[in-house]
XYZ file of C-alpha atoms in Angstrom:
356
model
C 250.922 89.479 -1.580
C 247.970 91.665 -0.560
C 245.590 90.134 1.974
C 241.886 90.574 2.756
C 242.805 91.811 6.233
C 244.882 94.623 4.749
C 242.057 95.603 2.407
C 239.479 95.713 5.194
C 241.910 97.658 7.387
C 242.270 100.270 4.631
C 238.495 100.509 4.275
C 238.044 101.320 7.960
C 238.941 104.885 7.006
C 236.303 105.170 4.274
C 233.190 106.845 5.648
C 229.610 106.860 4.420
C 229.054 110.565 3.565
C 225.513 110.582 4.982
C 225.800 108.289 8.006
C 229.335 109.465 8.914
C 230.441 105.983 9.905
C 232.988 103.596 8.430
C 231.790 101.280 5.664
C 233.305 98.435 7.663
C 231.410 99.435 10.809
C 228.170 99.666 8.814
C 228.704 96.237 7.277
C 228.605 97.612 3.747
C 231.641 95.602 2.601
C 229.994 92.264 1.841
C 233.012 90.433 0.492
C 236.640 90.887 -0.563
C 238.218 88.552 -3.120
C 241.835 88.759 -4.245
C 243.251 87.079 -7.367
C 246.752 87.881 -8.573
C 246.682 91.203 -6.710
C 243.367 92.124 -8.366
C 240.879 93.092 -5.611
C 237.177 92.408 -6.181
C 234.806 93.959 -3.639
C 231.063 93.558 -3.176
C 229.699 96.794 -1.738
C 226.164 96.852 -0.270
C 224.589 100.310 -0.502
C 221.716 101.438 1.709
C 219.772 101.945 -1.542
C 220.735 101.404 -5.169
C 219.383 104.881 -5.847
C 221.862 106.456 -3.435
C 222.811 109.861 -4.918
C 226.300 109.583 -3.373
C 227.160 106.110 -4.630
C 229.720 107.404 -7.131
C 231.538 109.195 -4.313
C 231.474 106.053 -2.159
C 232.774 103.865 -4.993
C 235.507 106.409 -5.709
C 236.587 106.538 -2.067
C 236.721 102.732 -1.841
C 238.696 102.478 -5.079
C 241.194 105.124 -3.944
C 241.713 103.562 -0.506
C 242.367 100.071 -1.860
C 244.427 101.207 -4.848
C 246.791 102.985 -2.448
C 247.832 99.635 -0.931
C 251.190 98.344 -2.100
C 250.920 95.580 -4.672
C 247.325 96.208 -5.759
C 247.065 96.079 -9.543
C 243.375 96.815 -9.902
C 240.088 97.238 -8.038
C 236.679 96.073 -9.232
C 233.543 96.922 -7.256
C 230.212 95.135 -7.559
C 227.236 97.042 -6.127
C 224.288 95.490 -4.334
C 221.708 96.697 -1.811
C 221.424 96.026 1.906
C 218.611 93.813 3.084
C 215.829 95.308 5.210
C 217.285 93.563 8.240
C 220.732 95.065 7.596
C 219.194 98.527 7.239
C 217.290 98.160 10.494
C 220.459 97.018 12.247
C 222.240 100.269 11.419
C 219.187 102.384 12.202
C 217.947 103.422 8.756
C 215.249 100.864 8.152
C 211.526 101.518 8.366
C 210.157 98.871 10.696
C 206.421 98.368 10.645
C 205.962 99.909 14.093
C 207.550 103.166 12.848
C 204.931 103.664 10.154
C 202.686 106.690 10.477
C 199.607 106.283 12.651
C 197.240 106.706 9.691
C 199.426 105.282 6.925
C 197.788 101.869 6.796
C 194.323 103.442 6.546
C 195.109 105.678 3.587
C 194.561 104.589 0.010
C 196.635 106.859 -2.218
C 196.943 105.536 -5.731
C 199.423 107.936 -7.332
C 202.021 110.304 -5.853
C 203.359 112.937 -8.262
C 206.004 115.448 -7.119
C 206.534 118.808 -8.824
C 210.211 119.719 -8.833
C 212.801 122.159 -10.130
C 216.325 122.871 -9.061
C 215.579 126.602 -9.124
C 213.233 128.850 -7.180
C 210.839 131.269 -8.801
C 209.825 129.132 -11.761
C 206.302 128.442 -10.496
C 206.383 124.971 -8.945
C 203.596 125.824 -6.503
C 201.471 127.276 -9.299
C 201.967 124.145 -11.406
C 201.169 121.962 -8.373
C 197.972 123.896 -7.739
C 196.851 123.941 -11.371
C 197.606 120.237 -11.746
C 195.481 119.464 -8.699
C 192.651 121.668 -9.990
C 192.742 120.102 -13.459
C 192.715 116.549 -12.093
C 189.873 117.386 -9.710
C 187.834 118.894 -12.553
C 188.309 115.653 -14.438
C 186.593 113.785 -11.628
C 189.557 112.541 -9.628
C 190.025 112.614 -5.864
C 193.037 114.847 -5.281
C 195.246 116.024 -2.436
C 198.246 118.345 -2.181
C 201.125 117.787 0.236
C 203.106 121.028 0.556
C 206.683 119.838 1.147
C 208.092 123.365 0.889
C 208.267 123.620 4.670
C 210.206 126.882 4.935
C 208.441 128.667 2.071
C 204.884 127.338 1.785
C 202.515 129.099 -0.608
C 199.890 126.461 -1.384
C 197.419 127.427 1.433
C 197.360 131.040 0.218
C 196.180 129.831 -3.201
C 193.319 127.678 -1.916
C 192.028 129.196 1.337
C 191.078 132.901 1.208
C 190.032 132.877 4.871
C 192.598 130.413 6.161
C 191.898 126.826 7.227
C 192.568 124.411 10.056
C 193.029 120.680 10.297
C 190.095 118.476 11.138
C 190.052 115.410 13.363
C 188.868 111.862 12.862
C 189.174 108.586 14.821
C 192.066 107.705 12.497
C 193.987 110.918 13.001
C 194.081 114.567 11.899
C 192.547 115.282 8.484
C 193.699 117.879 5.947
C 191.227 120.686 5.236
C 189.397 120.633 1.912
C 189.201 123.481 -0.563
C 185.860 124.655 -1.907
C 186.011 122.055 -4.694
C 187.124 119.216 -2.419
C 190.924 119.209 -2.869
C 192.620 118.091 0.353
C 195.577 120.277 1.335
C 198.285 119.811 3.977
C 200.903 122.482 4.646
C 202.967 123.690 7.595
C 201.208 127.063 7.350
C 197.976 125.383 8.430
C 199.640 124.717 11.797
C 200.936 128.241 12.435
C 199.118 130.936 14.383
C 200.069 133.485 11.731
C 200.857 132.756 8.092
C 204.000 134.928 8.084
C 205.728 133.180 11.016
C 209.135 131.948 9.829
C 209.820 128.214 10.025
C 213.552 128.115 10.843
C 214.328 124.419 10.828
C 217.296 122.266 9.931
C 217.045 119.332 7.547
C 216.073 116.550 9.996
C 213.069 118.533 11.274
C 211.952 119.296 7.721
C 212.247 115.625 6.778
C 210.319 114.626 9.893
C 207.488 117.030 9.085
C 207.132 115.658 5.552
C 206.987 112.089 6.858
C 204.295 113.114 9.335
C 202.268 114.839 6.630
C 202.393 111.561 4.715
C 201.927 108.969 7.453
C 200.109 110.651 10.335
C 197.461 112.505 8.327
C 194.285 110.660 7.437
C 193.991 111.384 3.718
C 191.446 108.666 3.033
C 191.166 107.578 -0.590
C 192.927 109.668 -3.238
C 193.517 109.060 -6.913
C 196.373 111.576 -6.900
C 198.525 113.196 -4.234
C 200.491 116.128 -5.650
C 203.674 116.979 -3.715
C 204.950 120.541 -4.042
C 208.728 120.376 -3.504
C 210.984 123.289 -2.499
C 213.785 124.477 -4.799
C 216.978 122.464 -4.951
C 218.036 118.869 -4.471
C 218.546 118.613 -0.712
C 216.741 117.184 2.317
C 213.076 117.686 1.425
C 213.399 116.284 -2.095
C 215.523 113.382 -0.859
C 212.978 112.551 1.864
C 210.074 112.557 -0.590
C 211.871 110.296 -3.084
C 213.053 107.863 -0.416
C 210.004 107.777 1.883
C 206.972 108.126 -0.393
C 205.861 105.605 -3.056
C 206.583 107.882 -5.989
C 204.736 107.501 -9.278
C 206.847 110.155 -10.925
C 208.324 113.647 -11.034
C 207.103 116.618 -13.073
C 209.907 119.086 -13.801
C 209.169 122.809 -14.095
C 211.395 125.277 -15.904
C 211.180 128.782 -17.376
C 212.593 130.154 -20.644
C 215.928 131.405 -19.272
C 218.953 129.286 -20.046
C 219.940 129.351 -16.343
C 216.636 127.744 -15.376
C 217.238 124.996 -17.920
C 220.692 124.297 -16.517
C 219.415 124.071 -12.947
C 216.421 121.893 -13.826
C 218.860 119.408 -15.366
C 220.408 119.056 -11.901
C 216.988 118.155 -10.511
C 216.548 115.634 -13.313
C 219.875 114.008 -12.481
C 218.817 113.657 -8.861
C 215.559 111.970 -9.876
C 217.463 109.632 -12.190
C 219.987 108.745 -9.485
C 217.114 108.019 -7.104
C 215.486 105.890 -9.831
C 212.336 108.012 -9.701
C 210.517 108.213 -13.077
C 210.372 111.643 -14.710
C 206.956 112.105 -16.304
C 207.870 115.194 -18.289
C 208.883 118.854 -18.357
C 206.615 121.919 -18.230
C 207.776 125.422 -19.131
C 206.119 128.155 -17.083
C 206.050 131.904 -17.908
C 206.764 130.951 -21.488
C 205.134 133.960 -23.165
C 202.683 136.826 -22.707
C 199.717 137.148 -25.033
C 198.503 140.726 -25.524
C 194.738 140.798 -24.852
C 194.194 143.569 -27.437
C 196.084 142.170 -30.409
C 196.536 138.504 -29.514
C 200.239 138.839 -30.316
C 202.634 136.761 -28.246
C 205.743 138.205 -26.625
C 208.660 136.168 -25.261
C 209.169 138.285 -22.142
C 212.019 136.142 -20.789
C 213.559 135.364 -24.156
C 213.154 132.403 -26.492
C 212.125 129.056 -25.080
C 214.746 126.403 -24.331
C 212.302 123.909 -22.865
C 212.103 121.427 -25.720
C 215.887 121.385 -25.994
C 216.180 120.823 -22.228
C 213.634 117.991 -22.373
C 215.616 116.333 -25.164
C 218.856 116.655 -23.198
C 217.239 115.009 -20.184
C 215.453 112.438 -22.334
C 211.914 113.153 -21.094
C 208.660 114.250 -22.783
C 207.998 117.963 -23.202
C 204.486 118.481 -21.825
C 203.780 122.065 -22.839
C 204.078 125.778 -22.104
C 202.141 127.962 -19.687
C 201.723 131.705 -20.391
C 202.246 134.689 -18.134
C 198.704 135.600 -17.137
C 197.996 138.505 -14.711
C 194.623 136.902 -13.944
C 196.202 133.871 -12.295
C 198.280 136.108 -10.004
C 195.139 137.940 -8.856
C 193.243 134.715 -8.217
C 196.119 133.081 -6.312
C 196.528 136.146 -4.091
C 192.789 136.020 -3.397
C 192.827 132.284 -2.569
C 190.747 131.505 -5.643
C 193.078 129.463 -7.835
C 190.191 127.042 -8.442
C 188.329 129.790 -10.331
C 191.041 129.966 -13.000
C 190.003 128.561 -16.368
C 193.438 126.953 -16.906
C 192.725 126.151 -20.549
C 196.427 125.855 -21.307
C 196.862 123.359 -18.483
C 194.097 120.848 -19.224
C 195.988 119.098 -22.077
C 199.057 118.878 -19.825
C 197.054 117.285 -17.003
C 195.488 114.856 -19.465
C 198.948 113.835 -20.703
C 200.211 113.330 -17.157
C 197.193 111.207 -16.277
C 197.908 109.075 -19.335
C 201.386 108.405 -17.968
C 199.998 107.007 -14.702
C 198.945 103.517 -15.835
C 196.699 102.585 -12.913
C 195.051 105.994 -12.474
C 191.445 106.567 -13.426
C 191.795 108.185 -16.824
C 188.335 107.678 -18.286
C 187.091 111.022 -16.943
C 189.230 112.959 -19.454
């Protein structure tokens, strides 16, 4: 007859893949019940959106199933309490909040994401901010691409520096009033490499959020780096996300990789507001004829596979490249983007939408 002691002993060897400690040591095994050699376990995760929960459940099932006499294993998932999280060092006690966090009033946080680099996430972030600002909203951009920031180059032709206030450092404002925070604003030269490991990157993002005095914003746009690792995980776990905007390009590879990003957002229980295809086509200025430079679009098919709205296509436009290089992205007409921004605003229920 299998006993609870034997089950818990077996689980001492099952480690949390992120915390690198035993589930028993972390107190994640809430209860063990045994009936006719059927083992029922209540497993408390650090968050129900844990992207590694399937691995944890699989490891627990394998460890217990290997015990002699076990006929079956059933695992019920729940979430740790705030007190339990604090006890193991992953909670966010009030005293650890950013110095300016309680003084900021940020209504909506929208992250721009793709699993692949080179699809134009920073461009979409910038154009989204510009479109929302033109519609009368108060907008900020948090550049979470710590090792490859490009947002400041688009908005500040002569560079910019942080300001100061009694409540903490303040992000500089662009010529139209968009507040921007990026690691490049802290460097002596814009081309200095930021060679940091994950914990430092995560710490910087949390400081940009909690230690900066943003004031009142209707929208904070977060420009994420490529991939589904530390920076994206930190944003989804630490910021009060309103939703994710996915960016793809016409190539089939880009569609495959963006589906990975979508799966991460779904596992983290972060709403996906829709998919945008960038570099979708080039329109000849002489004839008006459209050319699919990177092949036929797969964006609508990708959106259907993910189960999210398709928001629209953005063209290849040499003018936008010139303006971004000159720090004048706010001078771009962005006619193709205004309907997309309007649709995104409509998907943020508490945002001020009357200006559209």
